[in-house]
Coordinates of N, CA and C in Angstrom, one line a residue:
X1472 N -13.0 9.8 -12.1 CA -12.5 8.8 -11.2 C -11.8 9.4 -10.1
X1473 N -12.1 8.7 -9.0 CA -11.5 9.3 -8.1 C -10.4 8.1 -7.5
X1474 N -9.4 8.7 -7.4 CA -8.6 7.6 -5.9 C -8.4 8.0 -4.8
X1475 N -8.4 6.7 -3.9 CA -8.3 6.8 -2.3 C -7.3 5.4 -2.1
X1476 N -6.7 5.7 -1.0 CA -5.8 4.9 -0.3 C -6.2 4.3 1.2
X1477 N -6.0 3.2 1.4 CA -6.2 2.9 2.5 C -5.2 1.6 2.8
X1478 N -3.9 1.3 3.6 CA -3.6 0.4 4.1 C -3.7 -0.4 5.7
X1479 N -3.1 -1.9 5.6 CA -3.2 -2.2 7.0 C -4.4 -2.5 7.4
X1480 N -5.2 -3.2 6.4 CA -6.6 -4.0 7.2 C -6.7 -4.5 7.6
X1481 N -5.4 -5.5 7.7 CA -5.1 -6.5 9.3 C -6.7 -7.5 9.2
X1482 N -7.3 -8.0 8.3 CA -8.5 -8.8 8.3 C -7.9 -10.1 8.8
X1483 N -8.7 -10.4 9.3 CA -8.6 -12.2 10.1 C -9.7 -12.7 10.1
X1484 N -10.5 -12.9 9.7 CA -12.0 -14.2 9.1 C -11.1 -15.5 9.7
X1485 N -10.3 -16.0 9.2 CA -10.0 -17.3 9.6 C -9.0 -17.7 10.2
X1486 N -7.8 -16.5 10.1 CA -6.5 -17.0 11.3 C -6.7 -15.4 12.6
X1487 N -7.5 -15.8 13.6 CA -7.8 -14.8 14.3 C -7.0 -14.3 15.2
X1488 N -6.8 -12.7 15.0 CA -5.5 -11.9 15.5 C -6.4 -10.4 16.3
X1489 N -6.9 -10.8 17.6 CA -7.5 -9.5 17.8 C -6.5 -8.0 17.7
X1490 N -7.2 -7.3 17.0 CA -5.8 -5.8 16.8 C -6.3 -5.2 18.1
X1491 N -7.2 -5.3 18.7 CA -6.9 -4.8 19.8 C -6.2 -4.5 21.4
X1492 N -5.0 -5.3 20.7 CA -3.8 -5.3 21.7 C -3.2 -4.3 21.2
X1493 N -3.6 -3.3 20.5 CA -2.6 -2.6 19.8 C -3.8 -1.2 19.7
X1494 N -4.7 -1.1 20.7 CA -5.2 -0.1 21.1 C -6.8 -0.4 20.9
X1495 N -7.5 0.4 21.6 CA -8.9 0.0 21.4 C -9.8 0.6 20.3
X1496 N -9.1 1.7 19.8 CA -9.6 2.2 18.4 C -9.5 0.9 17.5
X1497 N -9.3 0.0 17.1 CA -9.4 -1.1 16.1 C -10.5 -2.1 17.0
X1498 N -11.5 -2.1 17.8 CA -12.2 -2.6 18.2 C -13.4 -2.3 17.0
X1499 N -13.6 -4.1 16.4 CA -14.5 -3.5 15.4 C -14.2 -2.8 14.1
X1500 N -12.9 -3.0 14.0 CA -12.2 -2.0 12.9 C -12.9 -2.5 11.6
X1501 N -13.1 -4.0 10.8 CA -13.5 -3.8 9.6 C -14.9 -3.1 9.1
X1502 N -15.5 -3.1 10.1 CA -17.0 -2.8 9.9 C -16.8 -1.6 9.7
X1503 N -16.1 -0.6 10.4 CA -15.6 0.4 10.2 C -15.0 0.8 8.9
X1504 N -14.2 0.0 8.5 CA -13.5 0.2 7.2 C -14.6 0.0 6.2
X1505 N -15.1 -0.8 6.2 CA -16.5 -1.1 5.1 C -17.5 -0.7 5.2
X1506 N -17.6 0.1 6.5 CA -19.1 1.2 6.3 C -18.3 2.9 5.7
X1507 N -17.2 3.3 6.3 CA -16.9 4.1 5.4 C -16.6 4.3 3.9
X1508 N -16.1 3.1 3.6 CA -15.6 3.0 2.5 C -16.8 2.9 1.2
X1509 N -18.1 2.4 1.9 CA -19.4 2.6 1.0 C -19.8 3.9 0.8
X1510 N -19.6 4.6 2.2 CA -20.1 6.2 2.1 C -19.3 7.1 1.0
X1511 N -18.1 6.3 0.9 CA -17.4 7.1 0.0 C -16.9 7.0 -1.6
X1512 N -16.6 5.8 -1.7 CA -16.5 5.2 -2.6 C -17.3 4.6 -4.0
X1513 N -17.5 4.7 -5.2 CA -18.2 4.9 -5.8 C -17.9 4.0 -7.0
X1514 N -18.8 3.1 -7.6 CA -18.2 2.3 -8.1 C -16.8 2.3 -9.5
X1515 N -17.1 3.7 -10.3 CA -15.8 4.1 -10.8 C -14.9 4.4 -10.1
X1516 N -14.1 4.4 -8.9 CA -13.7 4.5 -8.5 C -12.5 3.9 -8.3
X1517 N -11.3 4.5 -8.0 CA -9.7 3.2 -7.7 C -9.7 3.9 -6.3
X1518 N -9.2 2.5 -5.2 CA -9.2 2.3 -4.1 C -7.5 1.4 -4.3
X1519 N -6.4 2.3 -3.4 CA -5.0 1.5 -3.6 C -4.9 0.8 -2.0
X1520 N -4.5 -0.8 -2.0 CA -4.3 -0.9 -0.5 C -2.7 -1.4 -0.5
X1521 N -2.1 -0.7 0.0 CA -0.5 -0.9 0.2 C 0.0 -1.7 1.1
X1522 N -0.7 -2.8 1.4 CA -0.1 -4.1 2.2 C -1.1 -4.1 3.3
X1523 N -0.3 -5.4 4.0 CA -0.8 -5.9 5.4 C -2.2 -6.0 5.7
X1524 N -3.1 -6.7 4.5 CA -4.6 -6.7 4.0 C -4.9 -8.0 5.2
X1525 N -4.1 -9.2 5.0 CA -5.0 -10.3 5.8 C -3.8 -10.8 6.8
X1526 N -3.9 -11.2 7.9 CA -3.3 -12.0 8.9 C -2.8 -13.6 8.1
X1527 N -4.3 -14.1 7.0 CA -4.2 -15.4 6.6 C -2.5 -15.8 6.3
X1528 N -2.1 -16.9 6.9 CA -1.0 -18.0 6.2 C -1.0 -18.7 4.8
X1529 N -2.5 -18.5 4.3 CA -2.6 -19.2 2.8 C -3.5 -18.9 2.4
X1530 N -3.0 -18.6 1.1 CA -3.7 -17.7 0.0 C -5.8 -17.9 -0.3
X1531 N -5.7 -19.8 0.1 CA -7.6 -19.7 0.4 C -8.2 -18.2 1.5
X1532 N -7.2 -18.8 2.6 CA -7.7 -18.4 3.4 C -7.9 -16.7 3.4
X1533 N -6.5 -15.7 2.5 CA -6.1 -15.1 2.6 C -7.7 -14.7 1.3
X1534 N -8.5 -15.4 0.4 CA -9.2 -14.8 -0.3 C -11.2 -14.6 0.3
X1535 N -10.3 -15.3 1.6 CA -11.8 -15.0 2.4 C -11.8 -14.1 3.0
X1536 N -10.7 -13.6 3.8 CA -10.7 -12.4 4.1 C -10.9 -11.0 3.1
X1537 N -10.2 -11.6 1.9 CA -10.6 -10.3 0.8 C -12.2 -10.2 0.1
X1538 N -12.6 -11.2 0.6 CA -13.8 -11.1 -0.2 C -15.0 -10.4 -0.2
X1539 N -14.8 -10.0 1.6 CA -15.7 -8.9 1.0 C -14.7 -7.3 1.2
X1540 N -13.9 -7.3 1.1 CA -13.6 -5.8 0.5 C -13.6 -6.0 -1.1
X1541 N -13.4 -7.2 -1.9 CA -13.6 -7.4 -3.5 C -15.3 -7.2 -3.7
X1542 N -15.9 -7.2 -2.8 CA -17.4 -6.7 -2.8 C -17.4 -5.2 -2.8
X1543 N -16.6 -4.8 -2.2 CA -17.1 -3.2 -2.1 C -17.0 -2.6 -3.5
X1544 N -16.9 -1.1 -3.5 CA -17.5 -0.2 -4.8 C -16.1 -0.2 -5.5
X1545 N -15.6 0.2 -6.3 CA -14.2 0.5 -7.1 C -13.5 -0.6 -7.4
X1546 N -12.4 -0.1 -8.2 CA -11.5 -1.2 -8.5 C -10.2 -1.0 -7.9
X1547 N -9.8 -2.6 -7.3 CA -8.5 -2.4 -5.9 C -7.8 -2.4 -6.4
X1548 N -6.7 -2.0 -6.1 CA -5.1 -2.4 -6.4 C -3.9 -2.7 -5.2
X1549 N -3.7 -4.0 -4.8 CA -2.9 -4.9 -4.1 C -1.8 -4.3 -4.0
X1550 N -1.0 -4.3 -3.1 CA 0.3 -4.3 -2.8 C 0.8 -5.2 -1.8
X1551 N 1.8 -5.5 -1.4 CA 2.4 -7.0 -0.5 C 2.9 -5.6 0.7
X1552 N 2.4 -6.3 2.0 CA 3.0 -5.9 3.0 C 3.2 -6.9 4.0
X1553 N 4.7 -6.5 4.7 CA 5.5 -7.8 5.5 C 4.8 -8.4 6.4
X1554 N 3.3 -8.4 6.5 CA 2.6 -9.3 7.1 C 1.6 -10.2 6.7
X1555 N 1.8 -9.8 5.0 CA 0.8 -10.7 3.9 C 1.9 -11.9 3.4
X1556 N 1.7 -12.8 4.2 CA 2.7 -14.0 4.6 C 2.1 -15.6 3.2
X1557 N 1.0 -15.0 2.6 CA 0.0 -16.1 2.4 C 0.1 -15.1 0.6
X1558 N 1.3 -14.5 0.2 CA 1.2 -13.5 -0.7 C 1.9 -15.1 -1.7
X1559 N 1.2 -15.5 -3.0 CA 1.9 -16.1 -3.7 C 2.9 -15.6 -4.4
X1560 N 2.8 -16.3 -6.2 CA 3.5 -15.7 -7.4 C 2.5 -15.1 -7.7
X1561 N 3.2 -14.4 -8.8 CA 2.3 -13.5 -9.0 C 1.0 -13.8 -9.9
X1562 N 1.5 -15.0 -11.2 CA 0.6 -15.8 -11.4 C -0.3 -16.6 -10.8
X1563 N -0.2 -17.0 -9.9 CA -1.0 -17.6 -8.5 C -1.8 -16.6 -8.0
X1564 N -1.2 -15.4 -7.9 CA -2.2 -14.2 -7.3 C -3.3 -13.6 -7.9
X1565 N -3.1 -13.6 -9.4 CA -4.0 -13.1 -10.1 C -4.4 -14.0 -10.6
X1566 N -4.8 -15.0 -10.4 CA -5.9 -16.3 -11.2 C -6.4 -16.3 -9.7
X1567 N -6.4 -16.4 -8.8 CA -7.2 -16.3 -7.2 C -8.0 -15.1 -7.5
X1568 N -7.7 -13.4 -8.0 CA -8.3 -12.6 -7.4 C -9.5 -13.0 -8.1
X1569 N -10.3 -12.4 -7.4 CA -11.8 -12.1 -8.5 C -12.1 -10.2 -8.9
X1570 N -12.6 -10.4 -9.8 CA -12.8 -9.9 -10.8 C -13.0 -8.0 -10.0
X1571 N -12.1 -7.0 -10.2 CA -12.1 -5.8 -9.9 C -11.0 -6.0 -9.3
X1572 N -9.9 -6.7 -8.5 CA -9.1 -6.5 -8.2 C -7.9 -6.9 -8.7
X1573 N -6.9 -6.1 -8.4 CA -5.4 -6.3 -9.6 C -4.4 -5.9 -8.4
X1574 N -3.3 -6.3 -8.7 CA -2.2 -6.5 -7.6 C -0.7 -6.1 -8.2
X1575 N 0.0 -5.3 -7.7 CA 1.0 -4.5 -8.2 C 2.4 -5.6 -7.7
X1576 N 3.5 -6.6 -8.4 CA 4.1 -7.5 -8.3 C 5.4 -7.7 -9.2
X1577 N 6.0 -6.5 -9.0 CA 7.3 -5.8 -9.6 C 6.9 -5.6 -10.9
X1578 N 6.1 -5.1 -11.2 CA 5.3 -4.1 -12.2 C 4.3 -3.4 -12.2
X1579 N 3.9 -3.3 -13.0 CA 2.4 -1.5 -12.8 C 1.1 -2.1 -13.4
X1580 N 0.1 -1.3 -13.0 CA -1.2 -1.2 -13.6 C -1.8 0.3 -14.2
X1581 N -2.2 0.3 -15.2 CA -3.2 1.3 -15.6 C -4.8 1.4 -15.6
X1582 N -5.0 1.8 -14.7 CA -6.3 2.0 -14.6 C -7.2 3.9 -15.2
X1583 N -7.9 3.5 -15.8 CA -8.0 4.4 -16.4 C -7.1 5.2 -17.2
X1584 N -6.7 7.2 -16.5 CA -5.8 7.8 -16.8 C -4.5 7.9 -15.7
X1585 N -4.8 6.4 -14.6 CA -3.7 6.3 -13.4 C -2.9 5.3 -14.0
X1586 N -1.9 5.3 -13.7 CA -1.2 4.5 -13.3 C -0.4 4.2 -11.9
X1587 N -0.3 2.5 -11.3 CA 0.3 2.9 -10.4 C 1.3 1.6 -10.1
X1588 N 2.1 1.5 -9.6 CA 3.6 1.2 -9.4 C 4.1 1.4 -8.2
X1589 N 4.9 0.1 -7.6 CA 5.5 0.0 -6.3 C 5.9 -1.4 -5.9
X1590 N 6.4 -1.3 -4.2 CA 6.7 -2.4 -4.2 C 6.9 -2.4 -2.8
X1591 N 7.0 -3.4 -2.1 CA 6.8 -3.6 0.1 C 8.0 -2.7 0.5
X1592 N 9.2 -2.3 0.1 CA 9.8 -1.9 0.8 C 10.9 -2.4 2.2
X1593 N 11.1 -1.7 2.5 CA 11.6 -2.3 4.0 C 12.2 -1.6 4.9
X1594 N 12.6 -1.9 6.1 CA 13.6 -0.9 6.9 C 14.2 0.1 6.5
X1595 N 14.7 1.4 6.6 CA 15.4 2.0 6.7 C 16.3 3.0 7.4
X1596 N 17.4 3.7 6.8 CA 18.2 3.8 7.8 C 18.1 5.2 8.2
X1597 N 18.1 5.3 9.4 CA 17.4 6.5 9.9 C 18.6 7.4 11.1
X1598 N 18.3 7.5 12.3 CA 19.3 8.2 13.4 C 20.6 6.9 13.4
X1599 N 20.3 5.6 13.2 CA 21.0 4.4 13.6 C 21.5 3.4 11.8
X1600 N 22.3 3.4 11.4 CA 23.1 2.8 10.4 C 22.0 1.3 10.3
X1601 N 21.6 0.4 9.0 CA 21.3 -0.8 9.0 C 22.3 -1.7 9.1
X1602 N 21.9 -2.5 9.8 CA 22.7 -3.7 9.6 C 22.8 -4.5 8.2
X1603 N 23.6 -5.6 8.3 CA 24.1 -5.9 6.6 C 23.2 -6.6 6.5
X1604 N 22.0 -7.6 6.8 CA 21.3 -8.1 6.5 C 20.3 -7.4 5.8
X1605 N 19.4 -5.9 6.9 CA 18.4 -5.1 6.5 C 19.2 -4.5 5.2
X1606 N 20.5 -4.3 5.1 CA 20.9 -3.3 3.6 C 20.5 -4.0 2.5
X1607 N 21.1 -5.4 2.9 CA 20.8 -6.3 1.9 C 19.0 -6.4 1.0
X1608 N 18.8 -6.7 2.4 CA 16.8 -6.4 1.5 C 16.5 -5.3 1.4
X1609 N 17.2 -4.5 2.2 CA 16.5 -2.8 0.9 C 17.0 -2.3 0.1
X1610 N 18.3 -2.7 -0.4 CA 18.8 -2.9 -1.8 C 17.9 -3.8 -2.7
X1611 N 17.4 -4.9 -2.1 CA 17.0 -5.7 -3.1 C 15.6 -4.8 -3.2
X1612 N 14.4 -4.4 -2.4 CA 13.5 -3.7 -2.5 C 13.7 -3.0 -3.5
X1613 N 14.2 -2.2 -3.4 CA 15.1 -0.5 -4.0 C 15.0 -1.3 -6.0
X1614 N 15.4 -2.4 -6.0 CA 15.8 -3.2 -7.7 C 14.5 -3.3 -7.8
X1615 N 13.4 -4.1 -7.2 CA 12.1 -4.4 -7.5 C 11.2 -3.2 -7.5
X1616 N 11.5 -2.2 -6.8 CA 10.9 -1.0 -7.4 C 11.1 -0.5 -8.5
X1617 N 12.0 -0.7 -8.5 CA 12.7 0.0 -10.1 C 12.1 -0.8 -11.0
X1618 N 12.2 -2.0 -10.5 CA 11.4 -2.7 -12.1 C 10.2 -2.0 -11.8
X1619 N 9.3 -2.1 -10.9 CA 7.9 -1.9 -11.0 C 7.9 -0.2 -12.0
X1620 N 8.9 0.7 -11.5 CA 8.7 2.0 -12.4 C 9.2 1.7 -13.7
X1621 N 10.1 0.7 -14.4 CA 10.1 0.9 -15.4 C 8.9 -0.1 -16.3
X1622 N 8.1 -0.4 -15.8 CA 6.8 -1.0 -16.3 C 6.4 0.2 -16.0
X1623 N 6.0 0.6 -15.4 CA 5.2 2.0 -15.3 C 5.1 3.0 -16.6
X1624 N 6.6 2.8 -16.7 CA 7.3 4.4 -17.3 C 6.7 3.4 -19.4
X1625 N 6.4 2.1 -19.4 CA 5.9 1.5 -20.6 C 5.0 1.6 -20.7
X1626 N 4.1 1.9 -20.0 CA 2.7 1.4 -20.1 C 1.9 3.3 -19.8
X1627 N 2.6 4.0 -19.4 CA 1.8 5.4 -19.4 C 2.1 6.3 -20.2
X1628 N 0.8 6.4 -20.2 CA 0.3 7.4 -21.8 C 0.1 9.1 -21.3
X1629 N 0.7 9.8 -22.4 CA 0.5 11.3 -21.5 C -0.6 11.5 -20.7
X1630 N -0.4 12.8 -19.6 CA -1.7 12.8 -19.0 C -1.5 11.7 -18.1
X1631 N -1.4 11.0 -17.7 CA -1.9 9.7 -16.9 C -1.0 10.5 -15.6
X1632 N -1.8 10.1 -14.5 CA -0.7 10.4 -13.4 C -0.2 8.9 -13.0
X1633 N 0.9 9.3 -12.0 CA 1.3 8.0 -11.8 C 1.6 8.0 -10.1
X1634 N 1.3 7.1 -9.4 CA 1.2 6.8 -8.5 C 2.3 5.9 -8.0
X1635 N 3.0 6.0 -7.0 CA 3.8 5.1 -6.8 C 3.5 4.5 -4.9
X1636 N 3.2 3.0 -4.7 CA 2.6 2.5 -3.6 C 3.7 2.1 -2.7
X1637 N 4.2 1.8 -1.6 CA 4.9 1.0 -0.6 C 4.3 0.7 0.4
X1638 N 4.6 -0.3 0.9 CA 4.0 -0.9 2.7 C 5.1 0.3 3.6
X1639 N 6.3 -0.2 3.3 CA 6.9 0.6 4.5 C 7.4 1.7 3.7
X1640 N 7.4 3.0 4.9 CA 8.0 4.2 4.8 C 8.6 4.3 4.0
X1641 N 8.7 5.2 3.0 CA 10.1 5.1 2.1 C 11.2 5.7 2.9
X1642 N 10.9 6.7 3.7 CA 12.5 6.7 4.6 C 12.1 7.0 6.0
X1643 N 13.5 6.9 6.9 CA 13.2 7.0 8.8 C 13.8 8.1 9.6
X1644 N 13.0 9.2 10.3 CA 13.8 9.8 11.1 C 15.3 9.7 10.9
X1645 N 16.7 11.0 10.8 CA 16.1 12.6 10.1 C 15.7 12.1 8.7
X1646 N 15.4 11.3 8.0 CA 15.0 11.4 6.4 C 15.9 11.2 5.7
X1647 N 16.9 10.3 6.1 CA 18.8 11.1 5.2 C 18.2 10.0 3.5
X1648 N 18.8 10.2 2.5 CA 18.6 9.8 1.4 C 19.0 7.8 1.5
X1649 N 18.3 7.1 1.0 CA 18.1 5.7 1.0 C 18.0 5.3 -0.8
X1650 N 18.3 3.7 -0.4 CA 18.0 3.7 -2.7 C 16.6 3.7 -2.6
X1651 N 15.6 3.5 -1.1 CA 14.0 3.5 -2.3 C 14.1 5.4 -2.4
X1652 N 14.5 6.1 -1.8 CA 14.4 7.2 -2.2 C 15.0 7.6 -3.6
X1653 N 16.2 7.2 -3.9 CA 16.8 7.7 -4.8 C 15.9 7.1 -6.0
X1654 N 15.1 5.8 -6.3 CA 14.2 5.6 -7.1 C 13.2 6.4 -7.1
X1655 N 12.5 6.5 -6.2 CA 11.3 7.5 -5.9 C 11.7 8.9 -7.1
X1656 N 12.3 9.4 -6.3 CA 13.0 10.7 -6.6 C 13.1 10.6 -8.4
X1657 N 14.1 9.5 -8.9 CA 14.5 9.4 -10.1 C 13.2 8.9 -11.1
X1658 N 12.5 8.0 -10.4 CA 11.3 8.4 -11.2 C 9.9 9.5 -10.8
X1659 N 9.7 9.9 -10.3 CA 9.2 11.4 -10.1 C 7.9 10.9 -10.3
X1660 N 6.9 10.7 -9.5 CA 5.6 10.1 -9.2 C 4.9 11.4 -8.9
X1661 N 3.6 11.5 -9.3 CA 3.1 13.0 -8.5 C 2.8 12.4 -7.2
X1662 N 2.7 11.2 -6.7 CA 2.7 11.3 -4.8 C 2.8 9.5 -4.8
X1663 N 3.4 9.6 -3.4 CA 3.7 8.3 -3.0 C 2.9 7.9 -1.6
X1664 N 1.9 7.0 -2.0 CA 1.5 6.3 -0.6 C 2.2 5.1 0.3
X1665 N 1.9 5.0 1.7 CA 2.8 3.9 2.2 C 1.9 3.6 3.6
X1666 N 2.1 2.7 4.3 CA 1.6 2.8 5.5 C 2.4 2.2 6.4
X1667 N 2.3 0.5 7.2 CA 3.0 -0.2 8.1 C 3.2 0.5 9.6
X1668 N 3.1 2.6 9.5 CA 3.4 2.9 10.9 C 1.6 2.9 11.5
X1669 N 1.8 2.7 13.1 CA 0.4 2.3 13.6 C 0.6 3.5 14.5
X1670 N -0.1 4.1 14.5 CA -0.1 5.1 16.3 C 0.1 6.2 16.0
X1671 N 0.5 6.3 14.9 CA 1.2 7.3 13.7 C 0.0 8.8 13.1
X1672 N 0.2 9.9 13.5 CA -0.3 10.7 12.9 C -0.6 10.9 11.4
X1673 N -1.2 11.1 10.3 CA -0.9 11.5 8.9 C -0.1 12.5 9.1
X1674 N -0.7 13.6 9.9 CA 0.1 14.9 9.8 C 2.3 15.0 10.2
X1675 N 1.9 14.0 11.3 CA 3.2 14.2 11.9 C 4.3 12.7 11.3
X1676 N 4.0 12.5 10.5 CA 4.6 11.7 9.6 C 5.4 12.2 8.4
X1677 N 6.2 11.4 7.3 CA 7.2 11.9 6.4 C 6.0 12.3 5.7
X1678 N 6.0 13.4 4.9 CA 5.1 13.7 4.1 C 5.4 14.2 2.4
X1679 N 7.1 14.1 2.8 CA 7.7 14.6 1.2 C 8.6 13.8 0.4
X1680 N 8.7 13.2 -0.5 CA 10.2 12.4 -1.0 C 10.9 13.4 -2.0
X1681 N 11.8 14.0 -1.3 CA 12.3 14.7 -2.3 C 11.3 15.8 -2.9
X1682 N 10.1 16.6 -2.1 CA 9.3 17.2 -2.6 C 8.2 16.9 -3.4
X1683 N 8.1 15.2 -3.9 CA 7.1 14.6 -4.0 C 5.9 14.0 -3.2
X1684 N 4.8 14.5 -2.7 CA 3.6 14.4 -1.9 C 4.1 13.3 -1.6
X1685 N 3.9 12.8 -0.2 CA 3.9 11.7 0.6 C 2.8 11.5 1.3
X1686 N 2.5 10.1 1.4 CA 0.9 9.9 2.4 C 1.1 9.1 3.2
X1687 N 0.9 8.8 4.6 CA 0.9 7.6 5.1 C -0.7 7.4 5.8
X1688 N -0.8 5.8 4.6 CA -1.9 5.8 4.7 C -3.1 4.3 5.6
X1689 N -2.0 4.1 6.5 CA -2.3 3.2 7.6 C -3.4 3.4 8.0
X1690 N -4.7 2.5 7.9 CA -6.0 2.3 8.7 C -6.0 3.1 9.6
X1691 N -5.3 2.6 11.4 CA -5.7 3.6 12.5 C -5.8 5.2 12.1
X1692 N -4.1 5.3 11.5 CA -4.1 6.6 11.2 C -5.3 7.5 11.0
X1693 N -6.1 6.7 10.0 CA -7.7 7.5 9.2 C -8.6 7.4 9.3
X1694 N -8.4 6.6 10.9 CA -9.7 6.2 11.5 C -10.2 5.5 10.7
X1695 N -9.7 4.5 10.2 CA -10.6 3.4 9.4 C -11.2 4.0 8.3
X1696 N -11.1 4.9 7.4 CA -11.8 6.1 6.8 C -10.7 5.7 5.4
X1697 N -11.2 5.5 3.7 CA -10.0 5.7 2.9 C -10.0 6.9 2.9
X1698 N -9.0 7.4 2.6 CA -8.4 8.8 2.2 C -8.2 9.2 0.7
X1699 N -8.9 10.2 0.4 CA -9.3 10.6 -0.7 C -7.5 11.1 -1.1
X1700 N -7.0 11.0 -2.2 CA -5.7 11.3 -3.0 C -5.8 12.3 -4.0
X1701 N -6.6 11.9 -5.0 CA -7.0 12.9 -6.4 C -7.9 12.4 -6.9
X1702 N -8.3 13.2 -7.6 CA -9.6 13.3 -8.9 C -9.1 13.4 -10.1
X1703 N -9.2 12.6 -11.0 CA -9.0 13.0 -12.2 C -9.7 13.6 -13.0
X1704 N -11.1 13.8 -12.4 CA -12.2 14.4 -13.5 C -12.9 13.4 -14.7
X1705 N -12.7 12.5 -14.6 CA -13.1 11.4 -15.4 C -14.0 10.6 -15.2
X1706 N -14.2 9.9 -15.4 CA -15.8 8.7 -15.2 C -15.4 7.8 -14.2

């Protein structure tokens, strides 16, 4: 089994948001994302999308936009990003998906020998101090991770690797230590994916938490392309 990452599909079928104010590389971008993702992708396969999947305001709408990446090859794994506005409970979420797709909702999934675990994240504090509001939600982020790793840390069996997802960066320019880091860190993931930055190099991006592999793995970034993570050698 192989995994790949890909966030920030920004799909709009029914609440229409051309991404092309935001550069002309996204001209055409799903077709893109769904002709690569066949070339690559294979039906055993896990495919993680770390937020910001549809523009939709409501969750119908938000399952017509998913429907046809729930067509494509492998099995998805959801994460909430701060522009998936149409994101229910979590019970509401998973009686909507259909069938290959599963959604990470302050707890974990095991797929195969993966497991993977996370949570949206949010601002952090970087050359400039947060305000008490933004501390406020990335403290609360920072607790909802934690639950999601300690479902993780119940449900993985030796061997398994473990994956840990966010929408936003886990930290901001110089990198100074934050609580999603200090979770990261304390639960010790072999790599953490994230996306939300746009214009954003892979290369020239955070790439470490504490020495644990970092990806950012935003659409433009990969040219619409998922990005291959690991193999586990398995079916």
């Amino acid at each position: 089994m192989r995994v790949y990452a890909i966030a920030d599909l920004h799909l709009a079928t029914v609440t229409p948001k051309p991404m092309t104010v935001f550069g002309p590389q996204w001209a055409g971008h799903p077709d893109a994302i769904f002709t690569q993702w066949r070339e690559m992708v294979r039906p055993e396969d896990l495919v993680l999308l770390p937020g910001d999947l549809s523009w939709a305001m409501r969750l119908p709408d938000a399952m017509t936009d998913l429907a046809p990446v729930a067509a494509l090859p492998g099995t998805k794994v959801l994460l909430r990003g701060n522009h998936d506005y149409w994101w229910p409970t979590a019970s509401k979420l998973r009686a909507a998906l259909p069938a290959g797709m599963l959604a990470v909702h302050n707890d974990a999934v095991r797929i195969g020998r993966v497991v993977v675990c996370g949570s949206r994240g949010w601002t952090t504090p970087g050359y400039e101090p947060l305000g008490e509001e933004d501390d406020r939600l990335l403290r609360r982020e920072a607790e909802r991770l934690a639950l999601s790793v300690e479902a993780a840390r119940r449900i993985r069996q030796p061997g398994d690797r473990l994956i840990l997802m966010l929408h936003y960066p886990p930290a901001s320019p110089p990198y100074p230590p934050n609580p999603l880091t200090q979770v990261i860190e304390a639960a010790g993931p072999d790599l953490v994916v994230y996306g939300h930055l746009h214009g954003v190099s892979p290369e020239r991006a955070m790439r470490h938490v504490g020495g644990i592999p970092a990806y950012l793995v935003a659409a433009d970034g990969l040219r619409f392309r998922p990005r291959l993570l690991l193999d586990t050698g398995m079916g």
